[in-house]
Short mmCIF file of C-alpha atoms in Angstrom, two decimals:
data_model
loop_
_atom_site.label_atom_id
_atom_site.label_comp_id
_atom_site.label_asym_id
_atom_site.label_seq_id
_atom_site.Cartn_x
_atom_site.Cartn_y
_atom_site.Cartn_z
CA MET A 1 134.55 133.75 -156.54
CA LEU A 2 137.17 136.22 -155.41
CA LEU A 3 140.85 135.20 -155.53
CA HIS A 4 143.51 136.95 -153.43
CA VAL A 5 147.17 135.98 -153.89
CA SER A 6 149.53 137.29 -151.21
CA ALA A 7 152.31 139.67 -152.20
CA ASP A 8 154.93 137.04 -151.36
CA HIS A 9 153.10 134.40 -153.48
CA LYS A 10 152.99 132.00 -150.52
CA ASP A 11 149.27 132.07 -149.77
CA ALA A 12 146.07 132.19 -151.80
CA THR A 13 142.52 132.72 -150.55
CA VAL A 14 139.47 131.98 -152.71
CA VAL A 15 136.21 133.42 -151.39
CA SER A 16 132.99 131.95 -152.76
CA LEU A 17 130.29 134.61 -152.78
CA PRO A 18 126.78 133.10 -152.64
CA ARG A 19 124.70 134.07 -155.67
CA ASP A 20 121.74 134.63 -153.29
CA LEU A 21 123.68 137.01 -151.02
CA TYR A 22 121.72 140.22 -150.41
CA VAL A 23 123.92 143.23 -151.22
CA SER A 24 123.58 146.82 -152.34
CA ILE A 25 124.45 147.37 -156.01
CA PRO A 26 126.13 150.69 -156.90
CA SER A 27 125.41 152.79 -159.96
CA CYS A 28 126.81 150.80 -162.90
CA PRO A 29 127.71 151.77 -166.49
CA ASP A 30 125.10 150.63 -169.02
CA GLY A 31 127.53 150.22 -171.93
CA THR A 32 126.18 153.22 -173.86
CA GLY A 33 127.88 156.01 -171.92
CA GLY A 34 125.07 156.21 -169.37
CA SER A 35 124.54 154.39 -166.09
CA HIS A 36 122.07 152.20 -164.24
CA ASN A 37 120.70 153.47 -160.94
CA ALA A 38 122.06 152.09 -157.69
CA MET A 39 119.91 149.51 -155.88
CA ARG A 40 119.84 149.18 -152.11
CA ARG A 41 119.08 145.47 -151.66
CA GLN A 42 119.34 142.83 -154.34
CA LYS A 43 120.81 139.35 -154.66
CA LEU A 44 124.40 139.40 -155.88
CA ASN A 45 123.66 137.53 -159.12
CA THR A 46 121.37 140.43 -160.12
CA SER A 47 124.46 142.57 -160.71
CA LEU A 48 125.54 140.43 -163.68
CA SER A 49 122.20 140.57 -165.47
CA TYR A 50 121.78 144.24 -164.54
CA GLY A 51 125.09 145.64 -165.76
CA GLY A 52 127.36 142.79 -166.85
CA LEU A 53 130.82 141.92 -165.55
CA ALA A 54 131.74 145.56 -164.80
CA CYS A 55 128.71 145.89 -162.51
CA THR A 56 129.53 142.70 -160.64
CA VAL A 57 133.11 143.94 -160.11
CA LEU A 58 131.86 147.27 -158.73
CA THR A 59 129.38 145.46 -156.48
CA VAL A 60 132.03 143.13 -155.06
CA LYS A 61 134.47 146.01 -154.59
CA GLN A 62 131.84 147.88 -152.60
CA LEU A 63 130.98 144.79 -150.54
CA THR A 64 134.56 143.79 -149.72
CA GLY A 65 136.55 147.02 -149.75
CA LEU A 66 139.11 145.31 -151.99
CA GLU A 67 140.59 146.50 -155.26
CA ILE A 68 139.87 144.01 -158.04
CA ASP A 69 142.52 144.03 -160.75
CA TYR A 70 141.27 141.24 -162.98
CA ALA A 71 137.89 139.65 -163.66
CA GLY A 72 136.25 137.10 -165.91
CA VAL A 73 132.97 135.31 -166.60
CA ILE A 74 132.98 131.66 -167.61
CA GLU A 75 129.77 130.19 -169.05
CA PHE A 76 128.66 126.63 -169.72
CA ASP A 77 130.67 125.94 -172.87
CA GLY A 78 133.74 127.51 -171.29
CA VAL A 79 133.56 125.22 -168.25
CA ILE A 80 133.42 122.22 -170.57
CA GLU A 81 136.42 123.36 -172.59
CA MET A 82 138.52 124.35 -169.57
CA SER A 83 137.88 121.00 -167.84
CA ASN A 84 138.98 119.28 -171.05
CA ALA A 85 142.09 121.48 -171.21
CA VAL A 86 143.32 120.22 -167.82
CA GLY A 87 142.59 116.62 -168.80
CA GLY A 88 139.83 116.03 -166.26
CA VAL A 89 139.60 116.45 -162.49
CA PRO A 90 139.22 113.51 -160.05
CA VAL A 91 136.46 113.99 -157.47
CA CYS A 92 135.11 111.83 -154.68
CA VAL A 93 131.42 111.43 -153.83
CA SER A 94 130.31 109.67 -150.65
CA GLY A 95 127.15 108.28 -152.24
CA ASP A 96 125.39 108.11 -155.61
CA ILE A 97 124.35 111.55 -156.91
CA VAL A 98 121.56 111.90 -159.47
CA ASP A 99 120.37 115.41 -160.35
CA PRO A 100 118.00 115.63 -163.34
CA TYR A 101 118.15 119.44 -163.20
CA SER A 102 121.88 119.63 -164.01
CA GLY A 103 122.15 116.22 -165.71
CA LEU A 104 124.60 114.85 -163.13
CA ASP A 105 124.69 111.08 -162.61
CA LEU A 106 127.62 109.83 -160.49
CA LYS A 107 128.26 106.64 -158.57
CA ALA A 108 129.74 106.66 -155.08
CA GLY A 109 133.53 106.68 -155.01
CA ASP A 110 136.13 108.35 -157.19
CA ASN A 111 135.16 109.85 -160.53
CA SER A 112 137.24 111.68 -163.13
CA LEU A 113 135.24 114.59 -164.51
CA GLN A 114 135.59 116.61 -167.66
CA GLY A 115 133.35 117.98 -170.36
CA ALA A 116 129.61 117.96 -169.75
CA GLN A 117 129.89 115.95 -166.52
CA ALA A 118 132.29 118.51 -165.02
CA LEU A 119 129.78 121.23 -165.89
CA ALA A 120 126.91 119.25 -164.35
CA PHE A 121 128.95 118.66 -161.19
CA LEU A 122 129.75 122.34 -160.74
CA ARG A 123 126.16 123.37 -161.44
CA THR A 124 124.40 120.83 -159.24
CA ARG A 125 122.50 122.14 -156.28
CA HIS A 126 119.62 119.70 -155.94
CA GLY A 127 122.04 116.73 -155.87
CA VAL A 128 124.16 117.69 -152.84
CA GLY A 129 123.78 118.60 -149.19
CA ASP A 130 120.42 120.18 -148.48
CA GLY A 131 119.85 121.26 -152.09
CA SER A 132 120.83 124.88 -151.40
CA ASP A 133 123.21 127.31 -153.08
CA LEU A 134 125.41 127.08 -149.98
CA ALA A 135 125.70 123.30 -150.39
CA ARG A 136 126.66 123.88 -154.03
CA ILE A 137 129.56 126.07 -152.84
CA GLY A 138 130.92 123.21 -150.72
CA ASN A 139 130.53 120.85 -153.66
CA GLN A 140 132.38 123.24 -155.97
CA GLN A 141 135.21 123.45 -153.46
CA VAL A 142 135.58 119.65 -153.68
CA PHE A 143 136.26 120.11 -157.41
CA LEU A 144 138.47 123.19 -157.07
CA SER A 145 140.68 121.75 -154.33
CA SER A 146 141.18 118.63 -156.44
CA LEU A 147 141.95 120.81 -159.45
CA VAL A 148 144.74 122.52 -157.48
CA ARG A 149 146.20 119.19 -156.38
CA THR A 150 145.95 117.81 -159.93
CA ILE A 151 147.76 120.76 -161.45
CA LYS A 152 150.40 120.71 -158.70
CA SER A 153 151.03 116.97 -158.97
CA ALA A 154 151.56 117.22 -162.72
CA ASP A 155 153.96 120.17 -162.28
CA THR A 156 151.75 122.00 -164.75
CA LEU A 157 152.61 125.45 -163.39
CA ALA A 158 156.34 124.74 -163.62
CA ASN A 159 156.07 123.92 -167.33
CA PRO A 160 155.90 127.08 -169.49
CA LEU A 161 154.29 125.23 -172.41
CA LYS A 162 151.55 123.78 -170.21
CA VAL A 163 150.94 127.14 -168.55
CA TYR A 164 150.70 128.90 -171.91
CA GLY A 165 148.31 126.21 -173.19
CA LEU A 166 145.98 126.68 -170.22
CA ALA A 167 146.22 130.47 -170.52
CA LYS A 168 145.31 130.25 -174.21
CA ALA A 169 142.34 128.00 -173.36
CA ALA A 170 141.22 130.52 -170.74
CA ALA A 171 141.49 133.43 -173.18
CA ASP A 172 139.43 131.49 -175.73
CA ASN A 173 136.69 130.40 -173.31
CA ILE A 174 136.28 133.13 -170.68
CA GLN A 175 134.87 136.64 -171.05
CA LEU A 176 137.74 138.65 -169.58
CA SER A 177 138.22 142.18 -168.31
CA GLU A 178 140.47 144.43 -170.41
CA SER A 179 143.25 143.96 -167.85
CA LEU A 180 143.27 140.19 -168.44
CA ARG A 181 142.97 139.83 -172.20
CA ASP A 182 146.69 139.30 -172.79
CA VAL A 183 147.53 135.56 -172.68
CA THR A 184 150.90 136.43 -171.13
CA THR A 185 149.15 138.14 -168.21
CA ILE A 186 147.02 135.06 -167.56
CA ALA A 187 150.11 132.85 -167.73
CA SER A 188 151.97 135.08 -165.26
CA LEU A 189 149.10 134.75 -162.78
CA GLY A 190 149.37 130.97 -163.05
CA VAL A 191 153.13 131.07 -162.49
CA ALA A 192 152.57 133.21 -159.37
CA LEU A 193 150.82 130.20 -157.82
CA LYS A 194 153.35 127.53 -158.75
CA ASP A 195 155.14 127.43 -155.37
CA VAL A 196 152.08 127.76 -153.12
CA ASP A 197 151.66 124.82 -150.76
CA PRO A 198 148.14 123.33 -151.21
CA ALA A 199 147.68 123.71 -147.44
CA LYS A 200 147.97 127.46 -147.97
CA VAL A 201 145.34 127.61 -150.71
CA VAL A 202 142.20 128.32 -148.68
CA PHE A 203 138.70 128.09 -150.12
CA VAL A 204 136.22 129.91 -147.90
CA GLN A 205 132.51 130.62 -148.11
CA TYR A 206 131.72 134.31 -147.62
CA PRO A 207 130.30 134.52 -144.06
CA ASN A 208 126.53 134.62 -144.16
CA ARG A 209 123.28 133.71 -142.46
CA LEU A 210 119.88 132.77 -143.85
CA GLU A 211 117.53 135.66 -144.61
CA GLY A 212 114.19 135.02 -146.31
CA ASP A 213 114.79 133.31 -149.65
CA GLY A 214 118.48 134.21 -149.62
CA VAL A 215 121.37 134.98 -147.28
CA GLU A 216 122.92 138.14 -145.91
CA PRO A 217 126.42 138.83 -144.58
CA THR A 218 127.28 138.09 -140.98
CA VAL A 219 128.95 141.44 -140.55
CA GLU A 220 131.56 140.71 -137.87
CA GLU A 221 132.86 137.52 -139.51
CA ALA A 222 132.79 139.05 -143.00
CA GLU A 223 134.79 142.06 -141.87
CA LEU A 224 137.33 139.79 -140.15
CA LEU A 225 137.87 137.92 -143.40
CA MET A 226 137.94 140.99 -145.63
CA SER A 227 140.25 142.97 -143.35
CA ALA A 228 142.68 140.03 -143.43
CA LEU A 229 142.74 140.15 -147.23
CA ARG A 230 143.03 143.95 -147.30
CA GLU A 231 146.02 143.67 -144.96
CA ASP A 232 147.48 140.81 -147.06
CA ARG A 233 147.34 138.35 -144.16
CA PRO A 234 146.64 134.61 -144.60
CA VAL A 235 143.56 133.03 -143.03
CA THR A 236 143.08 129.73 -141.25
CA LEU A 237 139.83 127.80 -140.89
CA THR A 238 138.41 126.33 -137.69
CA GLY A 239 134.95 125.37 -139.02
CA ASP A 240 133.84 122.45 -141.15
CA THR A 241 133.59 122.23 -144.93
CA GLY A 242 129.90 123.13 -145.09
CA LEU A 243 126.73 121.39 -146.22
CA GLY A 244 127.87 119.94 -149.54
CA SER A 245 131.05 118.07 -148.62
CA GLU A 246 133.02 116.20 -145.98
CA THR A 247 136.74 115.72 -145.33
CA VAL A 248 138.40 112.37 -146.05
CA GLU A 249 142.08 113.12 -145.47
CA THR A 250 144.66 115.89 -145.62
CA VAL A 251 147.56 115.71 -148.07
CA GLN A 252 150.86 116.85 -146.60
CA GLU A 253 153.45 118.51 -148.83
CA ALA A 254 157.08 118.97 -147.92
CA PRO A 255 157.90 122.64 -147.38
CA ALA A 256 159.63 124.30 -150.31
CA PRO A 257 163.17 125.56 -149.66
CA ALA A 258 163.46 129.30 -149.10
CA GLU A 259 164.53 131.23 -152.16
CA PRO A 260 166.97 134.11 -151.68
CA GLY A 261 165.86 137.42 -153.11
CA GLY A 262 162.16 136.46 -153.18
CA ALA A 263 159.16 138.68 -152.61
CA GLY A 264 158.56 140.23 -149.18
CA GLU A 265 157.10 138.33 -146.27
CA ALA A 266 153.39 138.36 -145.45
CA ALA A 267 152.15 141.53 -143.76
CA GLY A 268 151.28 139.77 -140.52
CA PRO A 269 150.29 136.52 -138.77
CA ALA A 270 147.40 134.42 -140.00
CA VAL A 271 143.86 135.41 -139.05
CA GLU A 272 141.86 132.59 -137.50
CA LEU A 273 138.28 132.51 -138.77
CA PRO A 274 135.50 131.41 -136.38
CA GLU A 275 133.79 128.02 -136.54
CA ASN A 276 130.69 129.34 -138.32
CA VAL A 277 132.78 130.20 -141.39
CA HIS A 278 132.98 127.20 -143.71
CA GLY A 279 135.57 126.07 -146.24
CA GLN A 280 138.61 123.91 -146.85
CA THR A 281 142.19 124.02 -148.04
CA ALA A 282 143.45 122.46 -151.25
CA ALA A 283 145.36 119.97 -149.07
CA GLN A 284 142.08 118.55 -147.74
CA VAL A 285 140.73 115.67 -149.81
CA THR A 286 136.96 116.02 -149.56
CA CYS A 287 133.98 114.08 -150.87
CA SER A 288 130.71 115.53 -152.10
CA ARG A 289 127.82 114.75 -149.81
CA PRO A 290 124.67 113.60 -151.67
CA PHE A 291 121.37 115.39 -151.15
CA ALA A 292 119.52 114.44 -147.98
CA ASP A 293 116.15 115.80 -146.84
#
């Protein structure tokens, strides 16, 4: 996932990059002073096994044309500990979900997830939508949008002690780039999001189309999205939430009063993404959609 926070701290865009997205991988450092050869066409997740976090960062930079200042890898144990650190995340499922592959077993309705069940929920693919990686992205956005609302409703980001506690948990449980290893830096990133309206936190699936056993970018839509981020412009969605979820309601938040002396305004008007680009905002309450043949 790629997170862009606008310069004025009023908008945030989270782009989910499919693990099965066919991309070119640039020459990557091998950790011994040498380098791995570039590869013309591989699935995105290959970059991590090929050259670690640094290689994935270089690959995403090449794909998107964006500078990436901070990066991290969270593995299974880290997901468990981070979900515990926030005290659990409430999620809605529109029907029973049982996935023996991830270990997920949820009843229809509202469920509060943390620990191993949170991990199973975020990992499940066979239990939601059509059983694809793209359906998993929609399911993960159910969790992430709820996480944003949970943190906002508890005023977590306005409480320095809570922010520092979460930053410390992140530092202890995530493999971080050198630029992000200072707990204070992590905390400052959290504070940058404290006044963002959930309606302006947009989760979007990187535009793609099916190709063989994976997906490849839909070039025009992908460039529209990436150029908006490069120009620091917010995006708005016109499509649905995707295969793994469905919208229940939209939470409205009163607009925050303008603060004198704040950061500059956004670089331009919002960019409207076409209907074949899927996602949701953090203000949309969504339910996971169980697997259906």
